[in-house]
mmCIF file with all atom_site columns, C-alpha atoms in Angstrom:
data_model
loop_
_atom_site.group_PDB
_atom_site.id
_atom_site.type_symbol
_atom_site.label_atom_id
_atom_site.label_alt_id
_atom_site.label_comp_id
_atom_site.label_asym_id
_atom_site.label_entity_id
_atom_site.label_seq_id
_atom_site.pdbx_PDB_ins_code
_atom_site.Cartn_x
_atom_site.Cartn_y
_atom_site.Cartn_z
_atom_site.occupancy
_atom_site.B_iso_or_equiv
_atom_site.pdbx_formal_charge
_atom_site.auth_seq_id
_atom_site.auth_comp_id
_atom_site.auth_asym_id
_atom_site.auth_atom_id
_atom_site.pdbx_PDB_model_num
ATOM 1   C CA . MET I 1 1   ? 10.719 22.048  24.537  1.00 0.00 ? 1024 MET I CA 1
ATOM 2   C CA . THR I 1 2   ? 11.548 25.388  25.422  1.00 0.00 ? 1025 THR I CA 1
ATOM 3   C CA . TYR I 1 3   ? 10.352 28.057  22.191  1.00 0.00 ? 1026 TYR I CA 1
ATOM 4   C CA . SER I 1 4   ? 14.085 29.160  21.134  1.00 0.00 ? 1027 SER I CA 1
ATOM 5   C CA . GLN I 1 5   ? 14.531 25.451  21.852  1.00 0.00 ? 1028 GLN I CA 1
ATOM 6   C CA . ILE I 1 6   ? 11.935 24.539  19.005  1.00 0.00 ? 1029 ILE I CA 1
ATOM 7   C CA . LYS I 1 7   ? 13.009 27.487  16.761  1.00 0.00 ? 1030 LYS I CA 1
ATOM 8   C CA . ALA I 1 8   ? 16.327 26.551  16.909  1.00 0.00 ? 1031 ALA I CA 1
ATOM 9   C CA . ILE I 1 9   ? 15.906 23.448  15.479  1.00 0.00 ? 1032 ILE I CA 1
ATOM 10  C CA . PHE I 1 10  ? 13.176 25.032  13.187  1.00 0.00 ? 1033 PHE I CA 1
ATOM 11  C CA . LEU I 1 11  ? 16.004 27.004  12.121  1.00 0.00 ? 1034 LEU I CA 1
ATOM 12  C CA . LEU I 1 12  ? 18.271 23.576  11.545  1.00 0.00 ? 1035 LEU I CA 1
ATOM 13  C CA . CYS I 1 13  ? 15.538 22.294  9.245   1.00 0.00 ? 1036 CYS I CA 1
ATOM 14  C CA . ILE I 1 14  ? 15.375 25.063  6.697   1.00 0.00 ? 1037 ILE I CA 1
ATOM 15  C CA . LEU I 1 15  ? 18.577 25.009  6.173   1.00 0.00 ? 1038 LEU I CA 1
ATOM 16  C CA . CYS I 1 16  ? 19.113 21.516  5.801   1.00 0.00 ? 1039 CYS I CA 1
ATOM 17  C CA . PHE I 1 17  ? 16.585 21.623  3.474   1.00 0.00 ? 1040 PHE I CA 1
ATOM 18  C CA . CYS I 1 18  ? 17.606 24.462  2.129   1.00 0.00 ? 1041 CYS I CA 1
ATOM 19  C CA . PHE I 1 19  ? 21.530 23.381  1.776   1.00 0.00 ? 1042 PHE I CA 1
ATOM 20  C CA . PRO I 1 20  ? 20.738 19.706  0.963   1.00 0.00 ? 1043 PRO I CA 1
ATOM 21  C CA . GLN I 1 21  ? 23.900 18.500  -1.610  1.00 0.00 ? 1044 GLN I CA 1
ATOM 22  C CA . ALA I 1 22  ? 26.207 20.713  1.641   1.00 0.00 ? 1045 ALA I CA 1
ATOM 23  C CA . LYS I 1 23  ? 29.296 18.116  2.419   1.00 0.00 ? 1046 LYS I CA 1
ATOM 24  C CA . GLY I 1 24  ? 28.337 16.761  5.628   1.00 0.00 ? 1047 GLY I CA 1
ATOM 25  C CA . SER I 1 25  ? 24.568 17.799  5.356   1.00 0.00 ? 1048 SER I CA 1
ATOM 26  C CA . ILE I 1 26  ? 22.441 14.806  6.726   1.00 0.00 ? 1049 ILE I CA 1
ATOM 27  C CA . PHE I 1 27  ? 20.079 14.865  3.237   1.00 0.00 ? 1050 PHE I CA 1
ATOM 28  C CA . HIS I 1 28  ? 23.404 14.149  1.000   1.00 0.00 ? 1051 HIS I CA 1
ATOM 29  C CA . ARG I 1 29  ? 23.261 11.863  -2.058  1.00 0.00 ? 1052 ARG I CA 1
ATOM 30  C CA . PRO I 1 30  ? 26.288 11.374  -3.541  1.00 0.00 ? 1053 PRO I CA 1
ATOM 31  C CA . LYS I 1 31  ? 26.100 11.113  -7.877  1.00 0.00 ? 1054 LYS I CA 1
ATOM 32  C CA . TYR I 1 32  ? 26.391 8.600   -9.588  1.00 0.00 ? 1055 TYR I CA 1
ATOM 33  C CA . ASN I 1 33  ? 27.568 7.840   -13.021 1.00 0.00 ? 1056 ASN I CA 1
ATOM 34  C CA . VAL I 1 34  ? 26.124 5.631   -15.396 1.00 0.00 ? 1057 VAL I CA 1
ATOM 35  C CA . TYR I 1 35  ? 27.790 4.323   -19.073 1.00 0.00 ? 1058 TYR I CA 1
ATOM 36  C CA . VAL I 1 36  ? 27.318 2.370   -21.699 1.00 0.00 ? 1059 VAL I CA 1
ATOM 37  C CA . TRP I 1 37  ? 29.932 1.204   -23.950 1.00 0.00 ? 1060 TRP I CA 1
ATOM 38  C CA . ASN I 1 38  ? 29.069 0.063   -26.768 1.00 0.00 ? 1061 ASN I CA 1
ATOM 39  C CA . ALA I 1 39  ? 32.057 -3.372  -27.356 1.00 0.00 ? 1062 ALA I CA 1
ATOM 40  C CA . LEU I 1 40  ? 30.261 -4.684  -30.035 1.00 0.00 ? 1063 LEU I CA 1
ATOM 41  C CA . PRO I 1 41  ? 32.405 -5.642  -33.319 1.00 0.00 ? 1064 PRO I CA 1
ATOM 42  C CA . ASN I 1 42  ? 33.233 -2.385  -36.441 1.00 0.00 ? 1065 ASN I CA 1
ATOM 43  C CA . ASN I 1 43  ? 31.512 -3.383  -38.900 1.00 0.00 ? 1066 ASN I CA 1
ATOM 44  C CA . SER I 1 44  ? 28.005 -4.500  -36.671 1.00 0.00 ? 1067 SER I CA 1
ATOM 45  C CA . PRO I 1 45  ? 25.120 -2.911  -36.999 1.00 0.00 ? 1068 PRO I CA 1
ATOM 46  C CA . ILE I 1 46  ? 24.562 -0.390  -34.810 1.00 0.00 ? 1069 ILE I CA 1
ATOM 47  C CA . LEU I 1 47  ? 23.451 -0.515  -30.991 1.00 0.00 ? 1070 LEU I CA 1
ATOM 48  C CA . ARG I 1 48  ? 20.441 1.296   -30.612 1.00 0.00 ? 1071 ARG I CA 1
ATOM 49  C CA . VAL I 1 49  ? 19.649 2.257   -26.441 1.00 0.00 ? 1072 VAL I CA 1
ATOM 50  C CA . HIS I 1 50  ? 16.387 4.154   -25.061 1.00 0.00 ? 1073 HIS I CA 1
ATOM 51  C CA . CYS I 1 51  ? 17.122 4.521   -21.017 1.00 0.00 ? 1074 CYS I CA 1
ATOM 52  C CA . ALA I 1 52  ? 15.310 6.873   -18.159 1.00 0.00 ? 1075 ALA I CA 1
ATOM 53  C CA . SER I 1 53  ? 13.776 6.506   -15.275 1.00 0.00 ? 1076 SER I CA 1
ATOM 54  C CA . LYS I 1 54  ? 10.254 7.693   -13.960 1.00 0.00 ? 1077 LYS I CA 1
ATOM 55  C CA . ASP I 1 55  ? 11.979 10.851  -13.693 1.00 0.00 ? 1078 ASP I CA 1
ATOM 56  C CA . ASP I 1 56  ? 14.366 11.676  -16.583 1.00 0.00 ? 1079 ASP I CA 1
ATOM 57  C CA . ASP I 1 57  ? 14.231 10.541  -20.407 1.00 0.00 ? 1080 ASP I CA 1
ATOM 58  C CA . ILE I 1 58  ? 17.789 10.266  -21.331 1.00 0.00 ? 1081 ILE I CA 1
ATOM 59  C CA . GLY I 1 59  ? 16.775 9.582   -24.852 1.00 0.00 ? 1082 GLY I CA 1
ATOM 60  C CA . PHE I 1 60  ? 17.374 7.427   -27.916 1.00 0.00 ? 1083 PHE I CA 1
ATOM 61  C CA . HIS I 1 61  ? 21.231 7.197   -29.143 1.00 0.00 ? 1084 HIS I CA 1
ATOM 62  C CA . ASN I 1 62  ? 22.576 5.288   -32.258 1.00 0.00 ? 1085 ASN I CA 1
ATOM 63  C CA . ILE I 1 63  ? 26.477 3.666   -30.042 1.00 0.00 ? 1086 ILE I CA 1
ATOM 64  C CA . ALA I 1 64  ? 28.792 3.712   -32.264 1.00 0.00 ? 1087 ALA I CA 1
ATOM 65  C CA . PRO I 1 65  ? 31.278 0.962   -31.321 1.00 0.00 ? 1088 PRO I CA 1
ATOM 66  C CA . THR I 1 66  ? 34.319 2.079   -28.586 1.00 0.00 ? 1089 THR I CA 1
ATOM 67  C CA . THR I 1 67  ? 31.499 4.656   -27.471 1.00 0.00 ? 1090 THR I CA 1
ATOM 68  C CA . ASN I 1 68  ? 29.733 5.679   -24.872 1.00 0.00 ? 1091 ASN I CA 1
ATOM 69  C CA . ILE I 1 69  ? 26.723 7.285   -23.333 1.00 0.00 ? 1092 ILE I CA 1
ATOM 70  C CA . ASN I 1 70  ? 26.429 8.818   -19.862 1.00 0.00 ? 1093 ASN I CA 1
ATOM 71  C CA . TRP I 1 71  ? 24.490 10.396  -17.868 1.00 0.00 ? 1094 TRP I CA 1
ATOM 72  C CA . SER I 1 72  ? 24.801 11.750  -13.602 1.00 0.00 ? 1095 SER I CA 1
ATOM 73  C CA . PHE I 1 73  ? 22.355 12.276  -11.098 1.00 0.00 ? 1096 PHE I CA 1
ATOM 74  C CA . HIS I 1 74  ? 21.668 11.371  -7.532  1.00 0.00 ? 1097 HIS I CA 1
ATOM 75  C CA . ALA I 1 75  ? 20.349 9.035   -5.770  1.00 0.00 ? 1098 ALA I CA 1
ATOM 76  C CA . SER I 1 76  ? 17.873 8.678   -3.762  1.00 0.00 ? 1099 SER I CA 1
ATOM 77  C CA . LYS I 1 77  ? 17.322 5.891   -1.222  1.00 0.00 ? 1100 LYS I CA 1
ATOM 78  C CA . LEU I 1 78  ? 13.859 6.838   -0.300  1.00 0.00 ? 1101 LEU I CA 1
ATOM 79  C CA . LEU I 1 79  ? 12.161 7.231   -3.452  1.00 0.00 ? 1102 LEU I CA 1
ATOM 80  C CA . LYS I 1 80  ? 13.664 4.087   -4.723  1.00 0.00 ? 1103 LYS I CA 1
ATOM 81  C CA . THR I 1 81  ? 16.005 5.938   -7.776  1.00 0.00 ? 1104 THR I CA 1
ATOM 82  C CA . MET I 1 82  ? 15.996 3.142   -10.811 1.00 0.00 ? 1105 MET I CA 1
ATOM 83  C CA . PHE I 1 83  ? 16.962 3.047   -14.703 1.00 0.00 ? 1106 PHE I CA 1
ATOM 84  C CA . PHE I 1 84  ? 16.555 0.936   -17.589 1.00 0.00 ? 1107 PHE I CA 1
ATOM 85  C CA . CYS I 1 85  ? 17.786 0.093   -20.207 1.00 0.00 ? 1108 CYS I CA 1
ATOM 86  C CA . HIS I 1 86  ? 16.057 -1.372  -23.604 1.00 0.00 ? 1109 HIS I CA 1
ATOM 87  C CA . PHE I 1 87  ? 18.883 -2.240  -26.653 1.00 0.00 ? 1110 PHE I CA 1
ATOM 88  C CA . TRP I 1 88  ? 18.529 -3.389  -29.831 1.00 0.00 ? 1111 TRP I CA 1
ATOM 89  C CA . TRP I 1 89  ? 21.161 -4.877  -31.955 1.00 0.00 ? 1112 TRP I CA 1
ATOM 90  C CA . LYS I 1 90  ? 20.767 -7.248  -34.683 1.00 0.00 ? 1113 LYS I CA 1
ATOM 91  C CA . SER I 1 91  ? 17.727 -8.471  -33.802 1.00 0.00 ? 1114 SER I CA 1
ATOM 92  C CA . ASN I 1 92  ? 17.966 -8.578  -30.810 1.00 0.00 ? 1115 ASN I CA 1
ATOM 93  C CA . ASP I 1 93  ? 16.477 -6.453  -27.864 1.00 0.00 ? 1116 ASP I CA 1
ATOM 94  C CA . LYS I 1 94  ? 16.727 -6.862  -24.745 1.00 0.00 ? 1117 LYS I CA 1
ATOM 95  C CA . SER I 1 95  ? 16.119 -4.249  -21.585 1.00 0.00 ? 1118 SER I CA 1
ATOM 96  C CA . PHE I 1 96  ? 16.264 -4.358  -17.997 1.00 0.00 ? 1119 PHE I CA 1
ATOM 97  C CA . GLU I 1 97  ? 17.582 -2.058  -15.388 1.00 0.00 ? 1120 GLU I CA 1
ATOM 98  C CA . VAL I 1 98  ? 21.258 -0.640  -15.271 1.00 0.00 ? 1121 VAL I CA 1
ATOM 99  C CA . PHE I 1 99  ? 20.606 1.152   -12.064 1.00 0.00 ? 1122 PHE I CA 1
ATOM 100 C CA . ASN I 1 100 ? 18.613 1.062   -8.836  1.00 0.00 ? 1123 ASN I CA 1
ATOM 101 C CA . ASP I 1 101 ? 21.178 0.023   -6.404  1.00 0.00 ? 1124 ASP I CA 1
ATOM 102 C CA . LEU I 1 102 ? 23.123 2.853   -3.946  1.00 0.00 ? 1125 LEU I CA 1
ATOM 103 C CA . ASP I 1 103 ? 26.122 0.042   -3.086  1.00 0.00 ? 1126 ASP I CA 1
ATOM 104 C CA . THR I 1 104 ? 25.920 -1.927  -5.913  1.00 0.00 ? 1127 THR I CA 1
ATOM 105 C CA . CYS I 1 105 ? 24.431 -0.154  -9.802  1.00 0.00 ? 1128 CYS I CA 1
ATOM 106 C CA . VAL I 1 106 ? 22.008 -3.301  -9.393  1.00 0.00 ? 1129 VAL I CA 1
ATOM 107 C CA . LYS I 1 107 ? 20.918 -5.475  -6.533  1.00 0.00 ? 1130 LYS I CA 1
ATOM 108 C CA . ASP I 1 108 ? 21.400 -9.403  -8.291  1.00 0.00 ? 1131 ASP I CA 1
ATOM 109 C CA . SER I 1 109 ? 25.358 -7.586  -9.232  1.00 0.00 ? 1132 SER I CA 1
ATOM 110 C CA . ASN I 1 110 ? 28.715 -9.052  -7.722  1.00 0.00 ? 1133 ASN I CA 1
ATOM 111 C CA . ILE I 1 111 ? 29.704 -5.750  -6.690  1.00 0.00 ? 1134 ILE I CA 1
ATOM 112 C CA . THR I 1 112 ? 31.301 -5.761  -3.460  1.00 0.00 ? 1135 THR I CA 1
ATOM 113 C CA . ALA I 1 113 ? 32.012 -2.926  -2.565  1.00 0.00 ? 1136 ALA I CA 1
ATOM 114 C CA . ARG I 1 114 ? 30.212 0.720   -2.886  1.00 0.00 ? 1137 ARG I CA 1
ATOM 115 C CA . ALA I 1 115 ? 29.952 2.387   -6.624  1.00 0.00 ? 1138 ALA I CA 1
ATOM 116 C CA . THR I 1 116 ? 28.872 5.744   -7.547  1.00 0.00 ? 1139 THR I CA 1
ATOM 117 C CA . VAL I 1 117 ? 30.728 4.811   -11.453 1.00 0.00 ? 1140 VAL I CA 1
ATOM 118 C CA . CYS I 1 118 ? 27.892 1.904   -12.742 1.00 0.00 ? 1141 CYS I CA 1
ATOM 119 C CA . GLN I 1 119 ? 29.408 0.999   -16.118 1.00 0.00 ? 1142 GLN I CA 1
ATOM 120 C CA . TRP I 1 120 ? 27.818 -1.263  -19.055 1.00 0.00 ? 1143 TRP I CA 1
ATOM 121 C CA . THR I 1 121 ? 29.071 -3.071  -22.215 1.00 0.00 ? 1144 THR I CA 1
ATOM 122 C CA . VAL I 1 122 ? 27.529 -3.569  -24.467 1.00 0.00 ? 1145 VAL I CA 1
ATOM 123 C CA . LYS I 1 123 ? 29.902 -6.660  -26.218 1.00 0.00 ? 1146 LYS I CA 1
ATOM 124 C CA . GLU I 1 124 ? 28.705 -9.106  -28.792 1.00 0.00 ? 1147 GLU I CA 1
ATOM 125 C CA . ASP I 1 125 ? 27.467 -11.957 -26.384 1.00 0.00 ? 1148 ASP I CA 1
ATOM 126 C CA . GLY I 1 126 ? 25.579 -10.224 -22.934 1.00 0.00 ? 1149 GLY I CA 1
ATOM 127 C CA . PHE I 1 127 ? 26.711 -7.040  -20.924 1.00 0.00 ? 1150 PHE I CA 1
ATOM 128 C CA . TYR I 1 128 ? 29.869 -6.887  -18.594 1.00 0.00 ? 1151 TYR I CA 1
ATOM 129 C CA . LEU I 1 129 ? 28.867 -4.374  -15.579 1.00 0.00 ? 1152 LEU I CA 1
ATOM 130 C CA . THR I 1 130 ? 31.252 -2.842  -13.459 1.00 0.00 ? 1153 THR I CA 1
ATOM 131 C CA . ASP I 1 131 ? 32.332 0.123   -10.650 1.00 0.00 ? 1154 ASP I CA 1
ATOM 132 C CA . GLY I 1 132 ? 34.689 1.518   -13.477 1.00 0.00 ? 1155 GLY I CA 1
ATOM 133 C CA . GLN I 1 133 ? 37.433 0.886   -11.360 1.00 0.00 ? 1156 GLN I CA 1
ATOM 134 C CA . ASN I 1 134 ? 37.554 -3.400  -10.637 1.00 0.00 ? 1157 ASN I CA 1
ATOM 135 C CA . VAL I 1 135 ? 37.131 -6.389  -13.203 1.00 0.00 ? 1158 VAL I CA 1
ATOM 136 C CA . GLY I 1 136 ? 33.804 -6.413  -14.797 1.00 0.00 ? 1159 GLY I CA 1
ATOM 137 C CA . TYR I 1 137 ? 31.602 -9.474  -14.946 1.00 0.00 ? 1160 TYR I CA 1
ATOM 138 C CA . LYS I 1 138 ? 28.748 -10.791 -17.049 1.00 0.00 ? 1161 LYS I CA 1
ATOM 139 C CA . TYR I 1 139 ? 25.093 -9.955  -16.110 1.00 0.00 ? 1162 TYR I CA 1
ATOM 140 C CA . GLY I 1 140 ? 23.334 -11.051 -18.515 1.00 0.00 ? 1163 GLY I CA 1
ATOM 141 C CA . ASP I 1 141 ? 23.003 -12.148 -22.499 1.00 0.00 ? 1164 ASP I CA 1
ATOM 142 C CA . TRP I 1 142 ? 20.680 -11.465 -25.425 1.00 0.00 ? 1165 TRP I CA 1
#
């Protein structure tokens, strides 16, 4: 390999790392959005939620009925991006991963299309997941 070929490859690598979010970049990572909706009855106790990843703490939130918390991020397959949430409502207490898969939000979900929206809905009987466009399904109980 000639010096000019090495130089060209080196410059290409620098450009790829300087502009990783540029469309068409080999390092382009799509933006994901996670929503946690409170669909509990209006007169019920407040839904308390804490969500985080190893790098980002979304914080503790009291979510009123018919409202949500949401956040966005760029996921990495290489770094295995994962977010979890811990939920408290009445005497119920549940925690699980709300994002751990770049295609289906969570590895064991019924979502079949590539999803960049992971919409969780909390109801009296459990937790529902949808990609924001298709009909959701019940993911689990309290």
